[in-house]
mmCIF file of N, CA, C and O in Angstrom:
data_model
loop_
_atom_site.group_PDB
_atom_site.id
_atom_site.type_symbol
_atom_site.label_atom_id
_atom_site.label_comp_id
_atom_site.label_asym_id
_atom_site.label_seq_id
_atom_site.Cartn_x
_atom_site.Cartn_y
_atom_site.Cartn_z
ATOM 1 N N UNK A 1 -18.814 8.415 0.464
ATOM 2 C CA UNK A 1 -17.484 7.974 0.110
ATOM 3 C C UNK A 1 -17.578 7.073 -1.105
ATOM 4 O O UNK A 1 -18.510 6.269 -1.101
ATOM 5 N N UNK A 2 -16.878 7.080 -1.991
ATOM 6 C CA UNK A 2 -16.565 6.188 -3.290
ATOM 7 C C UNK A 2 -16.795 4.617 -3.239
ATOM 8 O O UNK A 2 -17.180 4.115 -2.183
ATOM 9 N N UNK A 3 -16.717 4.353 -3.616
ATOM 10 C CA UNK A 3 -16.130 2.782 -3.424
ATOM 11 C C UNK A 3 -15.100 2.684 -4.545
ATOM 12 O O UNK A 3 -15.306 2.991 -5.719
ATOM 13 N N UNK A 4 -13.737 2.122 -3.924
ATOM 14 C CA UNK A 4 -12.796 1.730 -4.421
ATOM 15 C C UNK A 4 -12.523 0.425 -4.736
ATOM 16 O O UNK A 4 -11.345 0.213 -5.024
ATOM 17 N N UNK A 5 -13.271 -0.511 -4.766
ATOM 18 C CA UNK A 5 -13.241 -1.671 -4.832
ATOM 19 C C UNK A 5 -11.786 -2.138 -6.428
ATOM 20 O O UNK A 5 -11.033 -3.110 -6.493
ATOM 21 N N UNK A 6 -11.903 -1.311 -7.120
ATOM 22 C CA UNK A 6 -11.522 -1.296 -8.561
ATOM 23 C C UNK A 6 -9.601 -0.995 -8.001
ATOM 24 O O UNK A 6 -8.537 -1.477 -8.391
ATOM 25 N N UNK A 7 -9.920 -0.108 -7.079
ATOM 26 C CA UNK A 7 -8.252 0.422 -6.588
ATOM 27 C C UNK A 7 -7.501 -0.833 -5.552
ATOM 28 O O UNK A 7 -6.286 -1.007 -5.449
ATOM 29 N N UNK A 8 -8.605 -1.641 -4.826
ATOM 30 C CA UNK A 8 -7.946 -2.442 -4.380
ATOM 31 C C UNK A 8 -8.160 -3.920 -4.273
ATOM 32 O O UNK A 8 -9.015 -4.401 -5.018
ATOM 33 N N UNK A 9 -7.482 -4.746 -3.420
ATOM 34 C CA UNK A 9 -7.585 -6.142 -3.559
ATOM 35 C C UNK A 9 -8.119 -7.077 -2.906
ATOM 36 O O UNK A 9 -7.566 -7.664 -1.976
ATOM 37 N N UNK A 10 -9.270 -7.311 -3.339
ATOM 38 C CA UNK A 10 -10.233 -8.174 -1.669
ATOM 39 C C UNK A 10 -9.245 -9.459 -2.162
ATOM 40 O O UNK A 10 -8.338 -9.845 -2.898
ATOM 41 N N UNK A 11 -10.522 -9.870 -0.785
ATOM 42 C CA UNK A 11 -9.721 -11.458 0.294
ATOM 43 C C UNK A 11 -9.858 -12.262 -1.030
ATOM 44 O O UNK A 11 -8.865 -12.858 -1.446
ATOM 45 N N UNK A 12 -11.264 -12.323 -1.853
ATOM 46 C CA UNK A 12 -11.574 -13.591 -3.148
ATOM 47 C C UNK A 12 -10.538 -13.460 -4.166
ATOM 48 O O UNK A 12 -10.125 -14.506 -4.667
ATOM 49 N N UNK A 13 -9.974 -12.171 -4.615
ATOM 50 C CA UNK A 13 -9.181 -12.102 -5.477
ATOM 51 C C UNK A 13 -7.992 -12.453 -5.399
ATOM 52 O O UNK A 13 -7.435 -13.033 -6.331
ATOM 53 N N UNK A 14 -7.312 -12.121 -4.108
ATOM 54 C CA UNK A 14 -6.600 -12.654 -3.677
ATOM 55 C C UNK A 14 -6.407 -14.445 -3.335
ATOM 56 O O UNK A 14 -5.618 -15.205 -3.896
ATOM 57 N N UNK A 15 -7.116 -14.684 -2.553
ATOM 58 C CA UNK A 15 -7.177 -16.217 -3.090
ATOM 59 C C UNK A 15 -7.257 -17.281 -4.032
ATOM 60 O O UNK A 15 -6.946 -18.472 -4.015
ATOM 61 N N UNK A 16 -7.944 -16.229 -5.149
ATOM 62 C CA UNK A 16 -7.992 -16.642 -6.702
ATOM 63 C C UNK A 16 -6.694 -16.554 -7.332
ATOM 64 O O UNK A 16 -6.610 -17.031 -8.464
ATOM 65 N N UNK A 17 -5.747 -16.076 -6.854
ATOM 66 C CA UNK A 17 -4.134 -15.544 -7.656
ATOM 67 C C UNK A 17 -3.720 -16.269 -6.737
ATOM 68 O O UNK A 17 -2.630 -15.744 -6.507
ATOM 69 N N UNK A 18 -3.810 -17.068 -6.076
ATOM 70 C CA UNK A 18 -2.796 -17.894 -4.785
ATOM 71 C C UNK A 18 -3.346 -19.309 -5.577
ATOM 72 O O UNK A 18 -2.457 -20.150 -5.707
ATOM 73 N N UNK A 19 -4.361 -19.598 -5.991
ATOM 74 C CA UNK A 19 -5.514 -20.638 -6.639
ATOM 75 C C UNK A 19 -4.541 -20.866 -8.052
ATOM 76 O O UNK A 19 -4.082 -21.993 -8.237
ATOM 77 N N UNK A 20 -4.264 -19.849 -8.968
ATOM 78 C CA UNK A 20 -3.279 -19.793 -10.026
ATOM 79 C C UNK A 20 -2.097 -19.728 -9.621
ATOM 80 O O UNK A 20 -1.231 -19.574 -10.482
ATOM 81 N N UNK A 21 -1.849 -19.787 -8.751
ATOM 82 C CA UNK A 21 0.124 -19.919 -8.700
ATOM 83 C C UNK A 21 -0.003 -21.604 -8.235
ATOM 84 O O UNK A 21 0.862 -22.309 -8.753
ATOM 85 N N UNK A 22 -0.820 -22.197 -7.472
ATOM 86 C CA UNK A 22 -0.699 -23.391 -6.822
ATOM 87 C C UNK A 22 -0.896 -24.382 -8.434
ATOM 88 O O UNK A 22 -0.549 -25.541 -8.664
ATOM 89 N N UNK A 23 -1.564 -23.397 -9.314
ATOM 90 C CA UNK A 23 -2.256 -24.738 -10.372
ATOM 91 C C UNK A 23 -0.845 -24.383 -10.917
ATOM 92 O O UNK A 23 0.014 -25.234 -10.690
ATOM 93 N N UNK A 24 -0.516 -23.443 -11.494
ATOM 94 C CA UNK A 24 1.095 -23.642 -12.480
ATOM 95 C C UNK A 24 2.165 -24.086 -11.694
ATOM 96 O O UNK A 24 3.208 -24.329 -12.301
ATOM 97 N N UNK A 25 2.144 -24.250 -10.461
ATOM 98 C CA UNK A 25 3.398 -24.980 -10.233
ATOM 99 C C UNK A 25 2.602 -26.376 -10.211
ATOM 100 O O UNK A 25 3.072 -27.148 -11.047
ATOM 101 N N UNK A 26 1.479 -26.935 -9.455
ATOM 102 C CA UNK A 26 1.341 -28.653 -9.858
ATOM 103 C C UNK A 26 1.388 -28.887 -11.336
ATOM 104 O O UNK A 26 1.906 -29.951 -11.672
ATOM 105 N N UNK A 27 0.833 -27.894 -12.531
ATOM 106 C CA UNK A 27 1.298 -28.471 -13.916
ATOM 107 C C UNK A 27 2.916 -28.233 -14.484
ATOM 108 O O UNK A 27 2.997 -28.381 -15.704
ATOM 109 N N UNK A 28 3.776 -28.005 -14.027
ATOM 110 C CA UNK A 28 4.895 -27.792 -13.864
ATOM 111 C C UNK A 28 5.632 -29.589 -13.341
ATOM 112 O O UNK A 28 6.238 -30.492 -13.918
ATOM 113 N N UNK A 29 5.107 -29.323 -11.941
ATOM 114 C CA UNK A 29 5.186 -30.873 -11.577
ATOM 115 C C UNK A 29 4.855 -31.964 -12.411
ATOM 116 O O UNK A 29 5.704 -32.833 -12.613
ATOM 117 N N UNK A 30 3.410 -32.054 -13.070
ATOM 118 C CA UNK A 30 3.221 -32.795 -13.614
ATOM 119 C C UNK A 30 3.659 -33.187 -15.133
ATOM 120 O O UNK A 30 3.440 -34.333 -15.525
ATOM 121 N N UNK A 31 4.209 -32.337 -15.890
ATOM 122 C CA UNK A 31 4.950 -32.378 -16.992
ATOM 123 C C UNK A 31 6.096 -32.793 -16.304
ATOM 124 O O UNK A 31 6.375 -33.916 -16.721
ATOM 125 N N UNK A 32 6.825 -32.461 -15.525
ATOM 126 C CA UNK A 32 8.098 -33.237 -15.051
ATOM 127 C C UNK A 32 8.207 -33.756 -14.888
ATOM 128 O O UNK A 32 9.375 -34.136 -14.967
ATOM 129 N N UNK A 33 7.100 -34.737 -14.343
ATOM 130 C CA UNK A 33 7.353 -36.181 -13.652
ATOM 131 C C UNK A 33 7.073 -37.050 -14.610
ATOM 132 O O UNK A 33 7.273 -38.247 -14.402
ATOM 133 N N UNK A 34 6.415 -36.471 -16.179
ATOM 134 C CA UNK A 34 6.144 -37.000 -17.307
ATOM 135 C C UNK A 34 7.383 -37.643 -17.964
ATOM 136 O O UNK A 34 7.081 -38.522 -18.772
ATOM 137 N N UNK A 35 8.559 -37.444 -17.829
ATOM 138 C CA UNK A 35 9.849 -37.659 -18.276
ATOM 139 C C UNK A 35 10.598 -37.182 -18.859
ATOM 140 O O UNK A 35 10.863 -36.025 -18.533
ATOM 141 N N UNK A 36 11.200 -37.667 -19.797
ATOM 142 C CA UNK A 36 12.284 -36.381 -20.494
ATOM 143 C C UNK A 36 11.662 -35.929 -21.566
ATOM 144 O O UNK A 36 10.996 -36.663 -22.296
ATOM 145 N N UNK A 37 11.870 -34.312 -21.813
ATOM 146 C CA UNK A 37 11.144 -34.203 -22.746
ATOM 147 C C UNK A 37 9.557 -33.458 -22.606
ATOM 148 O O UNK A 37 8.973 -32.700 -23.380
ATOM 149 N N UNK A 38 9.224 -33.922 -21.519
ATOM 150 C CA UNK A 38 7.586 -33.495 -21.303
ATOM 151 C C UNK A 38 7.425 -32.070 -20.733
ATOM 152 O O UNK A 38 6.504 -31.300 -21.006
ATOM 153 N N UNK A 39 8.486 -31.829 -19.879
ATOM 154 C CA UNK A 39 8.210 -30.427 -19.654
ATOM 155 C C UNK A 39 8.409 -29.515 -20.562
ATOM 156 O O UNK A 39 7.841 -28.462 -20.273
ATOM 157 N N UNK A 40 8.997 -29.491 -21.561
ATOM 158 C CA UNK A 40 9.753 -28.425 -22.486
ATOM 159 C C UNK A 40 8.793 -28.745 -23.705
ATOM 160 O O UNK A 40 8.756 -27.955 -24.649
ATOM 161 N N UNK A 41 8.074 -29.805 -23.700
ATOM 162 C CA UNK A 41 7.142 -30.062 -24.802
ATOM 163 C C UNK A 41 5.579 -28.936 -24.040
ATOM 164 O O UNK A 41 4.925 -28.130 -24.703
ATOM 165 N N UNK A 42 5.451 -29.136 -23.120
ATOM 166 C CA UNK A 42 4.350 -27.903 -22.643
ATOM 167 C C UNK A 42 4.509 -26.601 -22.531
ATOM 168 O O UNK A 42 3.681 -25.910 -21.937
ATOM 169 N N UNK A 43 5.703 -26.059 -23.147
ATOM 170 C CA UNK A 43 5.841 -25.033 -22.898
ATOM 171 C C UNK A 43 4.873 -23.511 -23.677
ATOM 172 O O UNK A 43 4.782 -22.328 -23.349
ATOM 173 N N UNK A 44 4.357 -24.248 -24.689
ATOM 174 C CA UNK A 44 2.770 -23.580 -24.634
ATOM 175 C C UNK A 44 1.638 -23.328 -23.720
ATOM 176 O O UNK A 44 0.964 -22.338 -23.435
ATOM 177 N N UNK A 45 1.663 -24.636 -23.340
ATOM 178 C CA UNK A 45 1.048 -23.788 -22.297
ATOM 179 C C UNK A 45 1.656 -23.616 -21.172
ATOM 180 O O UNK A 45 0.811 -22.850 -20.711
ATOM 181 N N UNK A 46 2.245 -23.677 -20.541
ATOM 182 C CA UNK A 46 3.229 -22.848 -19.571
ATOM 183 C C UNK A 46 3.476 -21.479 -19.895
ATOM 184 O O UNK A 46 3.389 -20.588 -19.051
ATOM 185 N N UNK A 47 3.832 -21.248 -21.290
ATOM 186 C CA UNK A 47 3.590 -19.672 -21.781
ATOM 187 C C UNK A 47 2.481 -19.341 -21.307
ATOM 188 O O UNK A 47 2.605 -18.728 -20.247
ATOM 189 N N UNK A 48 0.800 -19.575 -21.849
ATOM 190 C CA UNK A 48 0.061 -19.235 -21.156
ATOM 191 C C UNK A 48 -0.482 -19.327 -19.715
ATOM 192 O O UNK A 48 -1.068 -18.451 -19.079
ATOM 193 N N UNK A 49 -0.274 -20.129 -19.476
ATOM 194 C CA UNK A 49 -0.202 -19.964 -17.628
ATOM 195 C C UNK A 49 0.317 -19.190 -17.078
ATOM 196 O O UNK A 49 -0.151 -18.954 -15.964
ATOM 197 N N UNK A 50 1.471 -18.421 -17.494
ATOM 198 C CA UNK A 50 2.661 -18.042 -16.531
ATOM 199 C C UNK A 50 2.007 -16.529 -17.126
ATOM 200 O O UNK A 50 1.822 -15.643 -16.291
ATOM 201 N N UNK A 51 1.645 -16.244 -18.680
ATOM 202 C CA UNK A 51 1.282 -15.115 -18.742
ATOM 203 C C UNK A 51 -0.139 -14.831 -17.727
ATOM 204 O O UNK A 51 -0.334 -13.775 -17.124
ATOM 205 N N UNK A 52 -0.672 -15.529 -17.713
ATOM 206 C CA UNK A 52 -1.974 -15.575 -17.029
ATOM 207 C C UNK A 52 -1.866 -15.288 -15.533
ATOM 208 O O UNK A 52 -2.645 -14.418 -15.144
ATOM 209 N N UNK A 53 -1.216 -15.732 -14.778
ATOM 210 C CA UNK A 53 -0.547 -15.419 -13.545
ATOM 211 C C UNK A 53 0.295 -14.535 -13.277
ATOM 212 O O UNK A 53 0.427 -14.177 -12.107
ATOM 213 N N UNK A 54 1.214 -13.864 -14.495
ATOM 214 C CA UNK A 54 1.841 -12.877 -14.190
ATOM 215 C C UNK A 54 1.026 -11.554 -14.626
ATOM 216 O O UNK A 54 1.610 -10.492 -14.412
ATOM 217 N N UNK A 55 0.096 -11.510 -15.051
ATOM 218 C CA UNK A 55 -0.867 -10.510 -15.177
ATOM 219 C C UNK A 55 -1.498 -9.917 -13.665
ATOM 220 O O UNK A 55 -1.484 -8.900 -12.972
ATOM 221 N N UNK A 56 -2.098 -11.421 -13.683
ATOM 222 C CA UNK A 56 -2.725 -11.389 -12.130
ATOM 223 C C UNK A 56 -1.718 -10.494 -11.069
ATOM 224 O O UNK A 56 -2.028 -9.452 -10.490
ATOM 225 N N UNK A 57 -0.574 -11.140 -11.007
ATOM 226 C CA UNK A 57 0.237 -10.878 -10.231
ATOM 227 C C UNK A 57 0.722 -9.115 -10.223
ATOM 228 O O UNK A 57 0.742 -8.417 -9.209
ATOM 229 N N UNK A 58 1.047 -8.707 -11.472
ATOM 230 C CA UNK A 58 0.995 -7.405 -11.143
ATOM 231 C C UNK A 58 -0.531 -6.847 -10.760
ATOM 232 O O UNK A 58 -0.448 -6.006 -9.865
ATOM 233 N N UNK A 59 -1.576 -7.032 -11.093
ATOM 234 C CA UNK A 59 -2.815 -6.262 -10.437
ATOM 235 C C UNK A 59 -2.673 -6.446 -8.961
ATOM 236 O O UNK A 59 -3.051 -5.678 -8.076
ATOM 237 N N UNK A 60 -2.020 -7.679 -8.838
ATOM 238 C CA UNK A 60 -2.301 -7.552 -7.572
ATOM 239 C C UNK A 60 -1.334 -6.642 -6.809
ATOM 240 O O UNK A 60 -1.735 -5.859 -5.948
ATOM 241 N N UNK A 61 0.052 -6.783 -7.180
ATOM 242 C CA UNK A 61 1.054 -5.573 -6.684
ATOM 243 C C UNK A 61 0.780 -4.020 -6.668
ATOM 244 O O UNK A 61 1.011 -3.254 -5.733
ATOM 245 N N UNK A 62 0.243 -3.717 -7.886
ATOM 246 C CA UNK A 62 -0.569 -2.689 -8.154
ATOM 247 C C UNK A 62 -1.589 -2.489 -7.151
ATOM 248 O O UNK A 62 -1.269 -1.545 -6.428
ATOM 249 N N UNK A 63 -2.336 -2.840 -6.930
ATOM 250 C CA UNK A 63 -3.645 -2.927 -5.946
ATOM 251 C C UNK A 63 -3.137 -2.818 -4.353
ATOM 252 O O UNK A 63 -3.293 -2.019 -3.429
ATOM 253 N N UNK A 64 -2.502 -3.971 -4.551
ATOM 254 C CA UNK A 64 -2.254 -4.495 -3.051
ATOM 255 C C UNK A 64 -1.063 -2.770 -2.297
ATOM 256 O O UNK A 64 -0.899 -2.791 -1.077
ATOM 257 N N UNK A 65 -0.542 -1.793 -2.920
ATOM 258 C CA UNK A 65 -0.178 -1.034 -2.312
ATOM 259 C C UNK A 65 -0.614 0.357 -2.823
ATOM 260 O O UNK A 65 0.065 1.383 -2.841
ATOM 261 N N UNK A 66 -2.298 0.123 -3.370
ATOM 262 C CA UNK A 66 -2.493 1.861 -3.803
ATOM 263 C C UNK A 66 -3.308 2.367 -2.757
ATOM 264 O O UNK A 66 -4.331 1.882 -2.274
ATOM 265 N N UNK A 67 -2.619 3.562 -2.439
ATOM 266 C CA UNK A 67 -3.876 4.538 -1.603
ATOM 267 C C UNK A 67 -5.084 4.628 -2.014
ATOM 268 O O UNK A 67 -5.208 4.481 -3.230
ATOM 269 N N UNK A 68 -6.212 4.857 -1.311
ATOM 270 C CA UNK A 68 -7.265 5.386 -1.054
ATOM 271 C C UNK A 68 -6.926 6.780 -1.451
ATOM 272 O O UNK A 68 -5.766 7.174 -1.333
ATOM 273 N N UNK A 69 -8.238 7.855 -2.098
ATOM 274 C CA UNK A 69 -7.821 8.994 -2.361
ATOM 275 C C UNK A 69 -7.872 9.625 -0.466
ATOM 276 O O UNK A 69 -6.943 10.320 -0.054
ATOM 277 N N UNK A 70 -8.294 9.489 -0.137
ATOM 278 C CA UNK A 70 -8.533 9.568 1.552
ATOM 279 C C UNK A 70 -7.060 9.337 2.137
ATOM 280 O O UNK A 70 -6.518 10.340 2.601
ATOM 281 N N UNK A 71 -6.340 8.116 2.170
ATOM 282 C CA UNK A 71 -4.736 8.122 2.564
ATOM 283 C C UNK A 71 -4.059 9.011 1.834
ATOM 284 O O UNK A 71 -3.209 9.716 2.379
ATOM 285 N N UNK A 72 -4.290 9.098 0.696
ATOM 286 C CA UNK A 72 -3.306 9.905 -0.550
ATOM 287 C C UNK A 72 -3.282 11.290 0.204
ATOM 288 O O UNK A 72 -2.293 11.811 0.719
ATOM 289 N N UNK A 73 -4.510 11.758 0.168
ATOM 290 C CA UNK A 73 -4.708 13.082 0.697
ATOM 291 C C UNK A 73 -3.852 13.481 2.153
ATOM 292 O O UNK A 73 -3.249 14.545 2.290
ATOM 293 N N UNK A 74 -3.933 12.334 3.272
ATOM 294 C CA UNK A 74 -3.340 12.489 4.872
ATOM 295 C C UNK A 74 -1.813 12.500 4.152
ATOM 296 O O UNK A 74 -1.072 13.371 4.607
ATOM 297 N N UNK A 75 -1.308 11.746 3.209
ATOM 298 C CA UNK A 75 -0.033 11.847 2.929
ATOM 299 C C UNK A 75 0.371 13.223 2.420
ATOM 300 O O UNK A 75 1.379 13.752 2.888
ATOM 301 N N UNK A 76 -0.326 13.807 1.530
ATOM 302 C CA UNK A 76 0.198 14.954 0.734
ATOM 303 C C UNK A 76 0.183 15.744 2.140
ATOM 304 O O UNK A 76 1.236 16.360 2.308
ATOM 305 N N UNK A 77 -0.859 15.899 3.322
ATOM 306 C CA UNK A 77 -1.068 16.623 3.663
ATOM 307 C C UNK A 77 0.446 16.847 4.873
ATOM 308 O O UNK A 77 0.733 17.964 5.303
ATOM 309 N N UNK A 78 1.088 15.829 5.179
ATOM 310 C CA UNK A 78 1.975 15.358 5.750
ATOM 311 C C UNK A 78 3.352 15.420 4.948
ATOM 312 O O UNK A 78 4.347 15.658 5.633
ATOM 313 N N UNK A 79 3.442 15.324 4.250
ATOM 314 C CA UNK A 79 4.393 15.465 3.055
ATOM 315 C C UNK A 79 4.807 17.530 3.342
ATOM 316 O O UNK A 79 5.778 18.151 3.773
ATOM 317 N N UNK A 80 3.276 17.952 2.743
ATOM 318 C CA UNK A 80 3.299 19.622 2.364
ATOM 319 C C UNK A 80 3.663 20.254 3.996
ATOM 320 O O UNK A 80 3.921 21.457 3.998
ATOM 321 N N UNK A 81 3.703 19.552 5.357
ATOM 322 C CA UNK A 81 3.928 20.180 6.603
ATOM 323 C C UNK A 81 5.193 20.086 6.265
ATOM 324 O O UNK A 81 5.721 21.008 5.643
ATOM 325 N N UNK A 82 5.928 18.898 6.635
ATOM 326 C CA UNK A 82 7.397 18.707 6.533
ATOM 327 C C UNK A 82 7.607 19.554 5.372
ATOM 328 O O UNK A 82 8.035 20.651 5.729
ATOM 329 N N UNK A 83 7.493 19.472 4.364
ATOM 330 C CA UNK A 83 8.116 20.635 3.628
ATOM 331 C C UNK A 83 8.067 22.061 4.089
ATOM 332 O O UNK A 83 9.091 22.744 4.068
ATOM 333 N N UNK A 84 7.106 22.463 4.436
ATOM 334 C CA UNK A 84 7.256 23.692 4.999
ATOM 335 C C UNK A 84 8.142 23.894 6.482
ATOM 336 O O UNK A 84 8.875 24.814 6.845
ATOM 337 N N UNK A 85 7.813 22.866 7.026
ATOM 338 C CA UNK A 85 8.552 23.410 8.103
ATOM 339 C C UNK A 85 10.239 23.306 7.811
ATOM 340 O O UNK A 85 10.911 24.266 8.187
ATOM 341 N N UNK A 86 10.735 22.483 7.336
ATOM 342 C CA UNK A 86 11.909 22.189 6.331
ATOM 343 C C UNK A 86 12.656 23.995 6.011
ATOM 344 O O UNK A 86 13.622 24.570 6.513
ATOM 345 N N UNK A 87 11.722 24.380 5.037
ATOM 346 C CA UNK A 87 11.752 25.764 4.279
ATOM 347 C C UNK A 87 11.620 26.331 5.812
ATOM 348 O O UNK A 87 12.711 26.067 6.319
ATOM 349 N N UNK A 88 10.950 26.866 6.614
ATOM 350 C CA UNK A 88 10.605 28.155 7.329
ATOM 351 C C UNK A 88 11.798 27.954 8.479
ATOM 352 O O UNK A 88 12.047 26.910 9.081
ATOM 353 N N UNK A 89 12.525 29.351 8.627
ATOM 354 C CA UNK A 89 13.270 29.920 9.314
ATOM 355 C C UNK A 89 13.091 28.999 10.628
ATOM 356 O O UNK A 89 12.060 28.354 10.815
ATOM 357 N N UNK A 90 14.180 28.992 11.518
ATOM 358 C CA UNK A 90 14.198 28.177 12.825
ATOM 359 C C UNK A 90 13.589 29.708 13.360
ATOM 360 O O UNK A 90 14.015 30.849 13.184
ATOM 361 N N UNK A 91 11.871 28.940 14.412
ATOM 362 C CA UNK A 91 11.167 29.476 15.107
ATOM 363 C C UNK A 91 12.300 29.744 16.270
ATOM 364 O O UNK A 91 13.215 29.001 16.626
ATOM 365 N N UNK A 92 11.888 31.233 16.809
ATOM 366 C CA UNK A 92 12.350 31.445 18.289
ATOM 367 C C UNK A 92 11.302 32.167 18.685
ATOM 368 O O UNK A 92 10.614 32.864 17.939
ATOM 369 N N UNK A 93 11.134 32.006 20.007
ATOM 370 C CA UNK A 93 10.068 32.331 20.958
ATOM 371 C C UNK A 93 10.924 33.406 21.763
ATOM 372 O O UNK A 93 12.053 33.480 22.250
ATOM 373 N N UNK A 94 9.300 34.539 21.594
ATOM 374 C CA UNK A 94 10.126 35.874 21.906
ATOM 375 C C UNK A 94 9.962 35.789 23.907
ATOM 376 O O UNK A 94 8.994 35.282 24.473
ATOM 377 N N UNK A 95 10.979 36.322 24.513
ATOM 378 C CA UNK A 95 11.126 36.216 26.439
ATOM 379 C C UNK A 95 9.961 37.050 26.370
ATOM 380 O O UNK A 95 9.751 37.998 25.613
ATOM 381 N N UNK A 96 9.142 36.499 27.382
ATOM 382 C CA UNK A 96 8.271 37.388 28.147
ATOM 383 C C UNK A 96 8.254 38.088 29.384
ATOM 384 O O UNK A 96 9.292 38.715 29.172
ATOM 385 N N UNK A 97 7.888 38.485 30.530
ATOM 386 C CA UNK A 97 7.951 38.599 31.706
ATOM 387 C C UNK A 97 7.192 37.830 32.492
ATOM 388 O O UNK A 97 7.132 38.055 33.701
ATOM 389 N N UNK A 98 6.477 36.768 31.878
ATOM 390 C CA UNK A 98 5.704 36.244 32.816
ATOM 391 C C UNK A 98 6.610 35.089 33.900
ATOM 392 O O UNK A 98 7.604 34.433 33.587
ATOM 393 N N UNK A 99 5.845 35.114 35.318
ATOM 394 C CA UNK A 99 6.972 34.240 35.561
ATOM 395 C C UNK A 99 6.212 33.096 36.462
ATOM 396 O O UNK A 99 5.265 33.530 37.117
ATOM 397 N N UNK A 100 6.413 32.105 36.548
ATOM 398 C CA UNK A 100 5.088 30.981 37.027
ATOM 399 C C UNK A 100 5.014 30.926 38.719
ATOM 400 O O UNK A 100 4.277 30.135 39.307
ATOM 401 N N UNK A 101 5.882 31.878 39.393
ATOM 402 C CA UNK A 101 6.231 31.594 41.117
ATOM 403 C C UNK A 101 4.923 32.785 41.204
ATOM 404 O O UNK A 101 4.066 32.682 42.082
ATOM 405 N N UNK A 102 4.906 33.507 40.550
ATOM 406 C CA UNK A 102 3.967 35.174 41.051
ATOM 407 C C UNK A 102 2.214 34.869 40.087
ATOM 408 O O UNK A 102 1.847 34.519 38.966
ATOM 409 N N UNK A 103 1.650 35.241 41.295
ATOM 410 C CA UNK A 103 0.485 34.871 41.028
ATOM 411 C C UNK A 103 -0.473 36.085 40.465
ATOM 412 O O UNK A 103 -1.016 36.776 41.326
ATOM 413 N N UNK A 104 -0.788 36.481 38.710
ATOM 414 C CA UNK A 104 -1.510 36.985 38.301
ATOM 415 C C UNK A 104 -2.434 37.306 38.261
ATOM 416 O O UNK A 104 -2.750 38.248 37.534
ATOM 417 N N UNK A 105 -3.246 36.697 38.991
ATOM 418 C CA UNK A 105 -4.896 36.335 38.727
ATOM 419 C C UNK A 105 -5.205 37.513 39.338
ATOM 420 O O UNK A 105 -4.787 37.829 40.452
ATOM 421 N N UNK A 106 -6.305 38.534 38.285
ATOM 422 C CA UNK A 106 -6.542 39.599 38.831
ATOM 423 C C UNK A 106 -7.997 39.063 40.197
ATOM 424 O O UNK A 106 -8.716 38.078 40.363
ATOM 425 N N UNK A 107 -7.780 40.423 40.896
ATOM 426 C CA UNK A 107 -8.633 40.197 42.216
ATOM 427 C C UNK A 107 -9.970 40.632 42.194
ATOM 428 O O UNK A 107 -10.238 41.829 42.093
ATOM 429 N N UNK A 108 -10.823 39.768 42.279
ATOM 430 C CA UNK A 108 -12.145 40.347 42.079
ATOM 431 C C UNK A 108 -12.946 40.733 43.300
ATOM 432 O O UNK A 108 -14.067 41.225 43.172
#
């Protein structure tokens, strides 16, 4: 089997993008509490922070809901039933004579 590591999102990476959202909002805080003026004077770097985290943030959206070629596959394969059965004529089951009270079983 492959390794997908590249398709999806471990536990470190994830904690590392939770690690960058916690630091841009305390420097957020901390330009604010700087006074008037101080937050809107950082907004360089707040540009880069926020680009920096919103990068992250889509890989991680990206990641965090892509199939495995292995799920992809159970889906198509699930997908292509319902479609067919969708398309194919309503099954009827042809009467037989068999009847479950009379006992068949040949006699040996």
């Amino acid at each position: 089997m492959a390794d997908h590591d590249e398709e999806t999102y471990g536990e470190e990476r994830r904690r590392e993008l939770e690690r960058m959202l916690r630091q841009l909002a305390d420097r957020i805080r901390e330009l604010d509490a700087g006074g008037p003026g101080r937050l809107l004077a950082g907004a360089g770097e707040l540009m880069r922070l926020i680009g920096d985290v919103r990068s992250e943030l889509f890989h991680y959206e990206v990641r965090a809901t892509y199939d495995t070629p292995e799920v992809a596959d159970s889906r198509r394969i699930v997908r292509d039933a319902k479609a067919s059965a969708e398309q194919a004529p309503e099954q009827t089951w042809d009467k037989t004579d068999w009847d479950p009270t009379r006992d068949d079983a040949p006699e040996w």
